[in-house]
Coordinates of C-alpha atoms and ligand atoms in Angstrom, one line a residue:
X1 CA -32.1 0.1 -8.9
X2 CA -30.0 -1.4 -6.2
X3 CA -29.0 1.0 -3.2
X4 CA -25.5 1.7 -3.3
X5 CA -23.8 0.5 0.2
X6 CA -22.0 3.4 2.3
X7 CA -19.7 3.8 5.0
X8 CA -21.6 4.3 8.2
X9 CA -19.6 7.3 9.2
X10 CA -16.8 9.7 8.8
X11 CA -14.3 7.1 11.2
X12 CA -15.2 4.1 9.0
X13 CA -14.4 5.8 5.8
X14 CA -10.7 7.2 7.2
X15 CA -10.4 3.8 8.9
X16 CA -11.0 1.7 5.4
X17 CA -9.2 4.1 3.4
X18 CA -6.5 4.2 5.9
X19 CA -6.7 0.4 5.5
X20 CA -6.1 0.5 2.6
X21 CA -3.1 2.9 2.4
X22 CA -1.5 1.4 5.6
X23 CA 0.3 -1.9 4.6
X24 CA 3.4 -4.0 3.7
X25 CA 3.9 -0.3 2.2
X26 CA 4.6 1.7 5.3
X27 CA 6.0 -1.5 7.8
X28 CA 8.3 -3.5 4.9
X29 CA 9.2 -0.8 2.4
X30 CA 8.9 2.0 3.9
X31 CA 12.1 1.3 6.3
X32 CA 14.2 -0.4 3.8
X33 CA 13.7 2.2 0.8
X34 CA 14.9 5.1 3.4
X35 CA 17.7 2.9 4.5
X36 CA 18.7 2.5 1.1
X37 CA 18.2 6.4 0.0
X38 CA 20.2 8.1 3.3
X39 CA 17.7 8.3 6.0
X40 CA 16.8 11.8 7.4
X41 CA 16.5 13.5 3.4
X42 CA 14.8 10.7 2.5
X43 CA 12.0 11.4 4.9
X44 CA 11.9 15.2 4.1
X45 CA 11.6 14.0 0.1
X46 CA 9.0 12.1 0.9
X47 CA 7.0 14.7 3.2
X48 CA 7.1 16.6 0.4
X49 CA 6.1 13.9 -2.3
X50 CA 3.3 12.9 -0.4
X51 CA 1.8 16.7 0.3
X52 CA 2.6 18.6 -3.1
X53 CA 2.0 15.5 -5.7
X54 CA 0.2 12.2 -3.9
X55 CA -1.8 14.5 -1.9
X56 CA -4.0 15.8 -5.3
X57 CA -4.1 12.6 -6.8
X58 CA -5.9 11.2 -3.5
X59 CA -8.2 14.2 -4.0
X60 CA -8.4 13.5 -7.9
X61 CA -9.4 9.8 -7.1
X62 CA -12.0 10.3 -4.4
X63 CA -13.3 13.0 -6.6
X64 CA -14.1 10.9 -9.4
X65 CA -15.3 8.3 -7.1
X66 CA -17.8 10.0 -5.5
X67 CA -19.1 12.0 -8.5
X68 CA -19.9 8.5 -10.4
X69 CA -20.6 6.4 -7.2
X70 CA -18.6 3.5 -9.9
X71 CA -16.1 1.6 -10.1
X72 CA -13.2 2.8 -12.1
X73 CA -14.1 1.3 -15.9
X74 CA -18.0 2.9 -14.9
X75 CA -17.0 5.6 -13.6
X76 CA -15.2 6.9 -16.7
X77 CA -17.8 5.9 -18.7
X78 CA -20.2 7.6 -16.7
X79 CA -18.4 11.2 -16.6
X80 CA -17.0 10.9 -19.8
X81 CA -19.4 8.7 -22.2
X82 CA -18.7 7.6 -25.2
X83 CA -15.1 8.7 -25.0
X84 CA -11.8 6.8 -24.7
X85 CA -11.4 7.1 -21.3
X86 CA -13.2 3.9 -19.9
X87 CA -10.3 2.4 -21.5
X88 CA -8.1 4.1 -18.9
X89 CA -10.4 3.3 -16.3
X90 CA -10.2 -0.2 -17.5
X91 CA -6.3 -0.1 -17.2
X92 CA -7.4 0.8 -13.1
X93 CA -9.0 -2.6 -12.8
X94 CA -6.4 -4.8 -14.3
X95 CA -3.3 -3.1 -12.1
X96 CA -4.6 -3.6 -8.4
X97 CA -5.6 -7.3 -9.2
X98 CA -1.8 -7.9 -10.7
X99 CA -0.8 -5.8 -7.6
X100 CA -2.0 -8.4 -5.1
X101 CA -0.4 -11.3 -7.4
X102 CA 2.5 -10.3 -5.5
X103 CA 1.5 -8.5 -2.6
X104 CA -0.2 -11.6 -1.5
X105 CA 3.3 -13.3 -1.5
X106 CA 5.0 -11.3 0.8
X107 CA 1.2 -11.3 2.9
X108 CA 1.8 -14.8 2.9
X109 CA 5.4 -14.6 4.4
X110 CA 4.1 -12.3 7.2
X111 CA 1.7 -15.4 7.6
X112 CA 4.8 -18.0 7.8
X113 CA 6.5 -15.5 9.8
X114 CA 3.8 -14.9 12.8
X115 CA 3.7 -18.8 12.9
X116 CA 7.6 -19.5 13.0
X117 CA 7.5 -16.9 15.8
X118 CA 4.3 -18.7 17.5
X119 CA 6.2 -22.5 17.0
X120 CA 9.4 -20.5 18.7
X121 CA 10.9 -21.7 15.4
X122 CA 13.8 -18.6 15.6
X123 CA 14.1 -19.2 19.2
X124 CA 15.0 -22.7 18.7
X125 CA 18.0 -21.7 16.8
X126 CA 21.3 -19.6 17.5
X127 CA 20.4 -15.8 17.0
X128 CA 23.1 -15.7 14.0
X129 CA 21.6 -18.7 11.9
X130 CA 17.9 -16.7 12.1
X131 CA 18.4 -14.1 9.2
X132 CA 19.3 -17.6 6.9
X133 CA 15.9 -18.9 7.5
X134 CA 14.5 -15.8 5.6
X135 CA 16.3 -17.2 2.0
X136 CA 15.9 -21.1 3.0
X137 CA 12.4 -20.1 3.8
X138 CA 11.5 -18.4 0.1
X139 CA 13.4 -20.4 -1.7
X140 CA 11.9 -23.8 -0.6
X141 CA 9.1 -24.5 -3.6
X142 CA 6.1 -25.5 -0.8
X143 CA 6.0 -23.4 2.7
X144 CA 5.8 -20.0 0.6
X145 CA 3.3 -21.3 -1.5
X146 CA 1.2 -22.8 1.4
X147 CA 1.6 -19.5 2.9
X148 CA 0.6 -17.5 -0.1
X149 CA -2.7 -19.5 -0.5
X150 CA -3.9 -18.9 3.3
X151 CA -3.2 -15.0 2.8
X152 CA -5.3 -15.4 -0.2
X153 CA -8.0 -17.1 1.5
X154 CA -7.7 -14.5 3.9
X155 CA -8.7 -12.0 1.6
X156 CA -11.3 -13.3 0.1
X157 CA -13.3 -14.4 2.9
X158 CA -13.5 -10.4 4.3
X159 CA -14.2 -9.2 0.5
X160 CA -16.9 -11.7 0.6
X161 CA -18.5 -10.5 3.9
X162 CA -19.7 -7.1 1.4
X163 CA -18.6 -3.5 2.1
X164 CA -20.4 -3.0 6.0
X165 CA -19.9 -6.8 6.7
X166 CA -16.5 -7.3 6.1
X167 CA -14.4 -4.1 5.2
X168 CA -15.7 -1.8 7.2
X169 CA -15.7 -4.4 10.7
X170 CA -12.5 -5.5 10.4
X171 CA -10.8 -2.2 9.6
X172 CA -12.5 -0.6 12.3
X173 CA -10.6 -3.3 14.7
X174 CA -7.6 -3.7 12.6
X175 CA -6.3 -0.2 12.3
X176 CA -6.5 1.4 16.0
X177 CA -5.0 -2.3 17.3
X178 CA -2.2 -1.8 14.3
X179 CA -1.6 1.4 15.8
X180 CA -1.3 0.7 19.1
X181 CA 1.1 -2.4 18.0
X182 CA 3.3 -0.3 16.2
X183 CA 4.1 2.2 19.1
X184 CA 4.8 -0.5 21.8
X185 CA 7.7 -1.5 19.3
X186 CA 8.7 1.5 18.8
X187 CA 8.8 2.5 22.6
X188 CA 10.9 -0.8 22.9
X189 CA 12.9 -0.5 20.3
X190 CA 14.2 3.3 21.5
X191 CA 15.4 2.0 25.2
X192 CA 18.0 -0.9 23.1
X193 CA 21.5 0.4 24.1
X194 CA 22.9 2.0 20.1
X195 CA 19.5 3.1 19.5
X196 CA 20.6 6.4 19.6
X197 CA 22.2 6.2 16.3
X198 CA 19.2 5.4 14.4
X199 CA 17.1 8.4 16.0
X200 CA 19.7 10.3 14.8
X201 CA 20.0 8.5 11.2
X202 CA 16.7 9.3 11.2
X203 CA 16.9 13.1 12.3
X204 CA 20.0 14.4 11.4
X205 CA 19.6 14.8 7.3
X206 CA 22.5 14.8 4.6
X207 CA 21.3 16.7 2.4
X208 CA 24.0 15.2 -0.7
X209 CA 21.7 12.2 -0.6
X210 CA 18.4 14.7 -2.3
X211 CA 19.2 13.4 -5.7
X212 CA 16.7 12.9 -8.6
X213 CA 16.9 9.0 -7.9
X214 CA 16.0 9.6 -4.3
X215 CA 13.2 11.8 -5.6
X216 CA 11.8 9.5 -7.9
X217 CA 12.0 6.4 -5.5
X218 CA 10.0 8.9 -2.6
X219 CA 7.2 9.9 -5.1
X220 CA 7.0 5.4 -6.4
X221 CA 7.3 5.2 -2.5
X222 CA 4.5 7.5 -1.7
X223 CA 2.2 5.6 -4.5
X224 CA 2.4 2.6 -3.5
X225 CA 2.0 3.8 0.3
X226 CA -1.3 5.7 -0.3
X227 CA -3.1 3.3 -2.7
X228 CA -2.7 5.8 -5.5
X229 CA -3.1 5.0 -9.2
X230 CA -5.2 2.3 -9.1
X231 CA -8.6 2.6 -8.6
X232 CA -8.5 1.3 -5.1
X233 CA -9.3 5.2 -3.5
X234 CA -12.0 5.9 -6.1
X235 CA -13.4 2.6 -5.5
X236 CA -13.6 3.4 -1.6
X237 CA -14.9 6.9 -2.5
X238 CA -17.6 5.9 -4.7
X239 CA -18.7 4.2 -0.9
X240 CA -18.9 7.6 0.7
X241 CA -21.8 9.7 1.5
X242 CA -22.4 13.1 -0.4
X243 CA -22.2 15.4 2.6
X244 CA -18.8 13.7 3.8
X245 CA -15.7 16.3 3.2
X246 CA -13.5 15.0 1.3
X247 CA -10.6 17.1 2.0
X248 CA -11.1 16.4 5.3
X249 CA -11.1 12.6 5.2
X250 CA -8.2 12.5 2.6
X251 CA -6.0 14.7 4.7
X252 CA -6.7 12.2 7.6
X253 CA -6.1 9.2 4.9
X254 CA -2.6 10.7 4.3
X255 CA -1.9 12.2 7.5
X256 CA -2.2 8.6 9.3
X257 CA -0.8 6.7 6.4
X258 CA 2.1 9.2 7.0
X259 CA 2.3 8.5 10.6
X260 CA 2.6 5.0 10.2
X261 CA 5.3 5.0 7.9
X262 CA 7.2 7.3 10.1
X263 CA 7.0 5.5 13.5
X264 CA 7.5 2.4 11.6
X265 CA 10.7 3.8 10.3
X266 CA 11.5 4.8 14.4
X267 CA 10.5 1.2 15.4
X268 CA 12.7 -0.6 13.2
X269 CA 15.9 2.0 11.7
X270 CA 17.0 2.4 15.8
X271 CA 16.5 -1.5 16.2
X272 CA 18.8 -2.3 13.4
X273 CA 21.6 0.1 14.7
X274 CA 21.4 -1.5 17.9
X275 CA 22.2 -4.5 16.5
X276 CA 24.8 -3.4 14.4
X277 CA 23.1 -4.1 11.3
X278 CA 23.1 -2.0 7.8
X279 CA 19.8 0.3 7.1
X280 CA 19.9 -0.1 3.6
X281 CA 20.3 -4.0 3.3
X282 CA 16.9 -4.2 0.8
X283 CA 13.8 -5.7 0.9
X284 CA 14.8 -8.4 3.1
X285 CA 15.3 -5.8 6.5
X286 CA 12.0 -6.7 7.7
X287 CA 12.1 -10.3 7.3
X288 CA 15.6 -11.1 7.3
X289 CA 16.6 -8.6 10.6
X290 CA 13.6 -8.0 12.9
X291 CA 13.4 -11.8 14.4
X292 CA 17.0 -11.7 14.7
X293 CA 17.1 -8.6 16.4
X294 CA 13.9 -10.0 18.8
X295 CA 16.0 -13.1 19.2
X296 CA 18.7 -11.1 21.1
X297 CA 16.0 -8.7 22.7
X298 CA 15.3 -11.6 24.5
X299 CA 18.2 -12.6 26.3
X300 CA 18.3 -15.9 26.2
X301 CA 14.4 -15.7 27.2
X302 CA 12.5 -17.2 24.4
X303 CA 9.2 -16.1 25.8
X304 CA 9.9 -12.7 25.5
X305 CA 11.7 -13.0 22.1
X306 CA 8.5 -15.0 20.6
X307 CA 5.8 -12.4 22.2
X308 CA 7.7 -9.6 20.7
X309 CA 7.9 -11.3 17.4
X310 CA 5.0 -12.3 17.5
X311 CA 3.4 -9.0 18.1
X312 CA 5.1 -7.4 15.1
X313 CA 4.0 -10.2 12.3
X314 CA 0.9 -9.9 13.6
X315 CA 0.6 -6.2 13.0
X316 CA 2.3 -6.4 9.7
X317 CA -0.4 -9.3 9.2
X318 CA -3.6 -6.9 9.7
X319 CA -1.4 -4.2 7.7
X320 CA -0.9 -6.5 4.7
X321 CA -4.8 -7.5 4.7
X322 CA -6.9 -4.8 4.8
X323 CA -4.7 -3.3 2.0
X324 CA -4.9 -6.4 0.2
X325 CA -9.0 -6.6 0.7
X326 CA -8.8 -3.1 -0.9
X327 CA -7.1 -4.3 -4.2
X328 CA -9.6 -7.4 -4.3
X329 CA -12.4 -5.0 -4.0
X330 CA -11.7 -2.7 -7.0
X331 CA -12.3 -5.8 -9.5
X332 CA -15.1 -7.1 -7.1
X333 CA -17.0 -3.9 -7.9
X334 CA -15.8 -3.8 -11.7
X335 CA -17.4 -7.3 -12.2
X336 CA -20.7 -6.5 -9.8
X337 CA -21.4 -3.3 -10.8
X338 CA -20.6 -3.3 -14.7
X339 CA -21.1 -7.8 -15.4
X340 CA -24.2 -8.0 -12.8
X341 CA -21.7 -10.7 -11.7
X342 CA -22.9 -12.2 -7.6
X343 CA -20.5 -10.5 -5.5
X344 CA -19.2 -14.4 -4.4
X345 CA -18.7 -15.1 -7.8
X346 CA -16.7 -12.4 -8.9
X347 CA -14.5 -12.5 -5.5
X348 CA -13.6 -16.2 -6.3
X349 CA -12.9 -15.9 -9.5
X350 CA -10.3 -12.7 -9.5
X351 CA -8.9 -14.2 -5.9
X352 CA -8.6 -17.3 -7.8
X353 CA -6.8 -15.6 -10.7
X354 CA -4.3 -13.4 -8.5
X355 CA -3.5 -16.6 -6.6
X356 CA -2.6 -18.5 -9.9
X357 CA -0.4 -15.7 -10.7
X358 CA 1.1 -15.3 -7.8
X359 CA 2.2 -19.0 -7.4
X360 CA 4.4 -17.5 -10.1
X361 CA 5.8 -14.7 -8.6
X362 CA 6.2 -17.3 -5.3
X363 CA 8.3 -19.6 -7.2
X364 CA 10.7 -16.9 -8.7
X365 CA 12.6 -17.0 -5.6
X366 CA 13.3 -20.7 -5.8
X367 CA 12.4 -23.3 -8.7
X368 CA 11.7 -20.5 -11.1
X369 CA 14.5 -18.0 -10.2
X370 CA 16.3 -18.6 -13.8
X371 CA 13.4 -17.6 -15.7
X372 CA 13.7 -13.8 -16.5
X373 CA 10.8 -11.2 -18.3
X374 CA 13.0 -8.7 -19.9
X375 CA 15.7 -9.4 -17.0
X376 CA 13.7 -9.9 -13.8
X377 CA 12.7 -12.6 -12.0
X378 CA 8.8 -13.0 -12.5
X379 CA 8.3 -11.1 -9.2
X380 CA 10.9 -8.3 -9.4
X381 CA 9.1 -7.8 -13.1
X382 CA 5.3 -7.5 -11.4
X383 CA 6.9 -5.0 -8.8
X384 CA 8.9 -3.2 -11.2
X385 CA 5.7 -2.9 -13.7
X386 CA 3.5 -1.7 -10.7
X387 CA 5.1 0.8 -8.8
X388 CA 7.5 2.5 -11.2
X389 CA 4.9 2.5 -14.5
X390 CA 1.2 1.2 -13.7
X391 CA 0.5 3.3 -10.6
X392 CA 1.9 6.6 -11.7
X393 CA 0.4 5.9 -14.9
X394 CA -2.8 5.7 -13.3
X395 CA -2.2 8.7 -11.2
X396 CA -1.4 10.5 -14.3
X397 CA -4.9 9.3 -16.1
X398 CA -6.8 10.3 -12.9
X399 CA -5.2 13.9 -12.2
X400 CA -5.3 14.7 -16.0
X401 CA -9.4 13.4 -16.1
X402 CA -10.1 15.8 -13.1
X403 CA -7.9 18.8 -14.1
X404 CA -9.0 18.2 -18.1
X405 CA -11.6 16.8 -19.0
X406 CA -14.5 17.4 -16.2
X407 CA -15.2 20.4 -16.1
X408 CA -14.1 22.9 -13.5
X409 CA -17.7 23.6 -12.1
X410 CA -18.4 19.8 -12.1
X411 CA -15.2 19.2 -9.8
X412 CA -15.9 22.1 -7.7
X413 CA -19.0 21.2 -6.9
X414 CA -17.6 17.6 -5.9
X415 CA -14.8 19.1 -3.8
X416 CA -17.0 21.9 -2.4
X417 CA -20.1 19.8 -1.5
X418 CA -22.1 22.0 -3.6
X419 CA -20.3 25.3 -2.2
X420 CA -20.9 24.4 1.5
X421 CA -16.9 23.3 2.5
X422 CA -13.5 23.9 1.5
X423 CA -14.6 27.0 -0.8
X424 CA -11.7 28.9 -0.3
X425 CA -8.7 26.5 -0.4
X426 CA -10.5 24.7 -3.9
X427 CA -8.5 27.3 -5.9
X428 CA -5.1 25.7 -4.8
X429 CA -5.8 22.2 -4.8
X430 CA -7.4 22.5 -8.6
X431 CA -4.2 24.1 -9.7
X432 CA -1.9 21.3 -7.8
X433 CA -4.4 19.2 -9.7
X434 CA -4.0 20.5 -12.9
X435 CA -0.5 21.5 -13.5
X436 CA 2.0 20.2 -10.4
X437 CA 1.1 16.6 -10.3
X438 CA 1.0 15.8 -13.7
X439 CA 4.7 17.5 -14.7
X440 CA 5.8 15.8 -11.1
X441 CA 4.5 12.6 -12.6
X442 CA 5.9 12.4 -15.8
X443 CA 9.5 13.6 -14.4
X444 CA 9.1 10.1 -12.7
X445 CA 8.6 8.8 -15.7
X446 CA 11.4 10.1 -17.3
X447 CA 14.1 9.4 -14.4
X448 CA 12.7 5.6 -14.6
X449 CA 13.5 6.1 -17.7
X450 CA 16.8 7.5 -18.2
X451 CA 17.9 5.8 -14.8
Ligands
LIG501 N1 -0.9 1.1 0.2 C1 -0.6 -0.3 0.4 C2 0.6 -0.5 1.3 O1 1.1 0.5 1.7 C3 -0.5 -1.0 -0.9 C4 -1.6 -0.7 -1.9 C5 -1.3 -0.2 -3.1 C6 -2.9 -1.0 -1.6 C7 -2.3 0.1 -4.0 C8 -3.9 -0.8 -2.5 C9 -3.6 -0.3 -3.7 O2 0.9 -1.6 1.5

């Protein structure tokens, strides 16, 4: 039989898996979703989301993972055969690939976005007429679509280079330079005269905004941020060596994936309230504000306005692919590992598919904006069905398989290396595991619900 690759070493697997957690998630929604829930309570709820109920499920996930060393439909068949549950694992394949239907969109507008800055297309214009460009922009029928397909191809040529090859190379590169990135804007965003403000928007929390809502929207946020639910850690895991902790190389998943969110939130909230602009403006804050707010950081100097712009789409570029690569790659290794499918192959095809749907969800802001699926535009509808149902719901599946029906011996083993690490703090994680993440789970589910 085939060797299965592997991650050469503990720093690839953190850096892919970070990859893959660190994206449009932490840099465009992260900001705009705490602007929109308060601020400073916002990032407490989410702390705690992340720790008490994502934190497991990234355990659950890489757990299952490595125990099959499968993708997600052969990994349930594998630990569980004959039973129903390949059907959930099936579910795990089909979410991340509708997932980057419309993740490759907004990819594609970070691509428009790093060349408008590059052309000094938002220098060439007055600073007011910038955040303008952002609607004119999506709702033209060709540019977003151009810029959709070159994301795409983007994707599919580093899924194509296999897991050492492509993955692991270019996240090794990507993530530290990301980082690095991020903290230069950050560092010039805190010295803007009003940045004080933000800091303390971001500080100082109001405790009336914890409501249920707020809860809800920090556990969908702190899915979608660490690649939970669908497949995409367990595909990544079933990549990692046997004698790799994986407590240890989760925690450092979150941990990072954390600390980008958080200095992405200091980089852009402070920048905004220097500007005099409104935190909780939606999902445009990013796209709409940021080149505006460059545009006067440059005083009239469009060199510097167009390197820091330029700076910033290009991290939120690398940010947006490898998570993007990591979707690709759960169906990649469905169709490899369970079809016998050539690994080109099968990357064409599904980056073929997600394309064709996403021209779709790329035309819902303009030609296609009148047609609705049960109210939504065809992208709101994707996004709704991923992060409020299909992730948790995966979550769910994958917490309940670990905590239910493997048995407890079989997961300690996993978790414990065979009873060489993490010995003593196994008790608490298997009880988060089996009884705190899935209630926390399926009160999201009922406030989407009820809401
Ligand atoms: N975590 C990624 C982000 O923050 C999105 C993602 C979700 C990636 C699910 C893979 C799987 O942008």
């Amino acid at each position: 039989m085939k060797q299965r690759e592997h991650f050469g070493s503990r720093f690839a697997v953190i850096a892919a898996m970070a990859g893959s957690a660190v994206g449009l998630g932490n840099i465009w929604r992260f900001p705009y979703i705490l602007g929109e829930y308060g601020g400073a309570a916002f990032i407490l709820l989410y702390v705690a989301a992340c720790l008490l109920l994502a934190l497991p499920i990234f355990y659950a996930e890489s757990l299952i993972g490595r125990a099959s060393r499968s993708d997600t439909f052969g990994a349930m068949k594998k630990l569980a055969p004959g039973t129903a549950w390949r059907w959930a694992g099936l579910l795990t394949v089909v979410s991340p690939l509708l997932l980057l239907s419309y993740y490759s969109v907004v990819g594609g507008w970070s691509v428009e976005y790093l060349f408008k800055s590059l052309s000094f297309s938002f220098t060439d214009v007055p600073a007011d007429d910038i955040p303008h460009l952002f609607g004119r922009f999506i709702s033209s029928p060709w540019q977003p679509l151009f810029a959709h397909t070159a994301f795409m191809g983007l994707v599919a040529g580093v899924v194509l280079g296999g897991v050492k090859g492509g993955i692991e190379k270019f996240s090794k590169v990507a993530m530290p330079a990301l980082f690095l990135l991020i903290l230069a804007i950050l560092v010039y965003s805190l010295t803007l005269p009003g940045a004080g403000r933000g800091v303390e928007y971001l500080l100082k929390p109001d405790f009336s905004k914890v409501t249920a809502d707020a809860g809800a929207a920090a556990l969908g946020q702190a899915f979608f941020s660490l690649s939970l639910g669908v497949g995409t850690i367990l595909t990544y895991a079933s990549y990692i060596k046997k004698d790799e902790n994986l407590m240890v190389s989760g925690l450092g998943t979150a941990v990072s994936d954390l600390l980008f969110a958080l200095i992405a939130a200091f980089a852009v909230i402070p920048a905004v309230f220097a500007a005099g602009l409104q935190p909780g403006s939606g999902p445009g804050l990013v796209f709409e504000t940021l080149p505006y707010i460059f545009h006067k950081m440059g005083q009239g100097v469009p060199l510097v306005s167009t390197l820091v712009s330029s700076v910033f789409f290009v991290a939120i570029l690398a940010a947006a692919l490898t998570s993007a690569i990591s979707m690709l790659e759960v169906g990649v290794a469905f169709l490899t590992d369970e079809r016998g499918m050539k690994r080109r192959t099968a990357t064409w095809i599904l980056a073929f598919g997600c394309w064709a749907v996403g021209i779709l969800c790329s035309l819902s802001f303009g030609p296609l904006s009148h047609v609705k699926v049960l109210g939504y535009t065809f992208f709101d509808f994707l996004d709704h069905l991923c992060s409020d149902w299909l992730l948790p719901l995966g979550g769910l599946i994958f917490t309940l398989f670990v905590g239910w029906k493997m048995s407890k011996k079989e997961v300690r083993n996993e978790f414990t290396n065979g009873e060489t690490v993490n010995t003593r703090i196994f008790g608490v994680i298997y009880f988060l595991m089996r009884f705190v993440t899935p209630v926390g789970i399926v009160i999201v589910f009922l406030t989407n619900l009820l809401m």
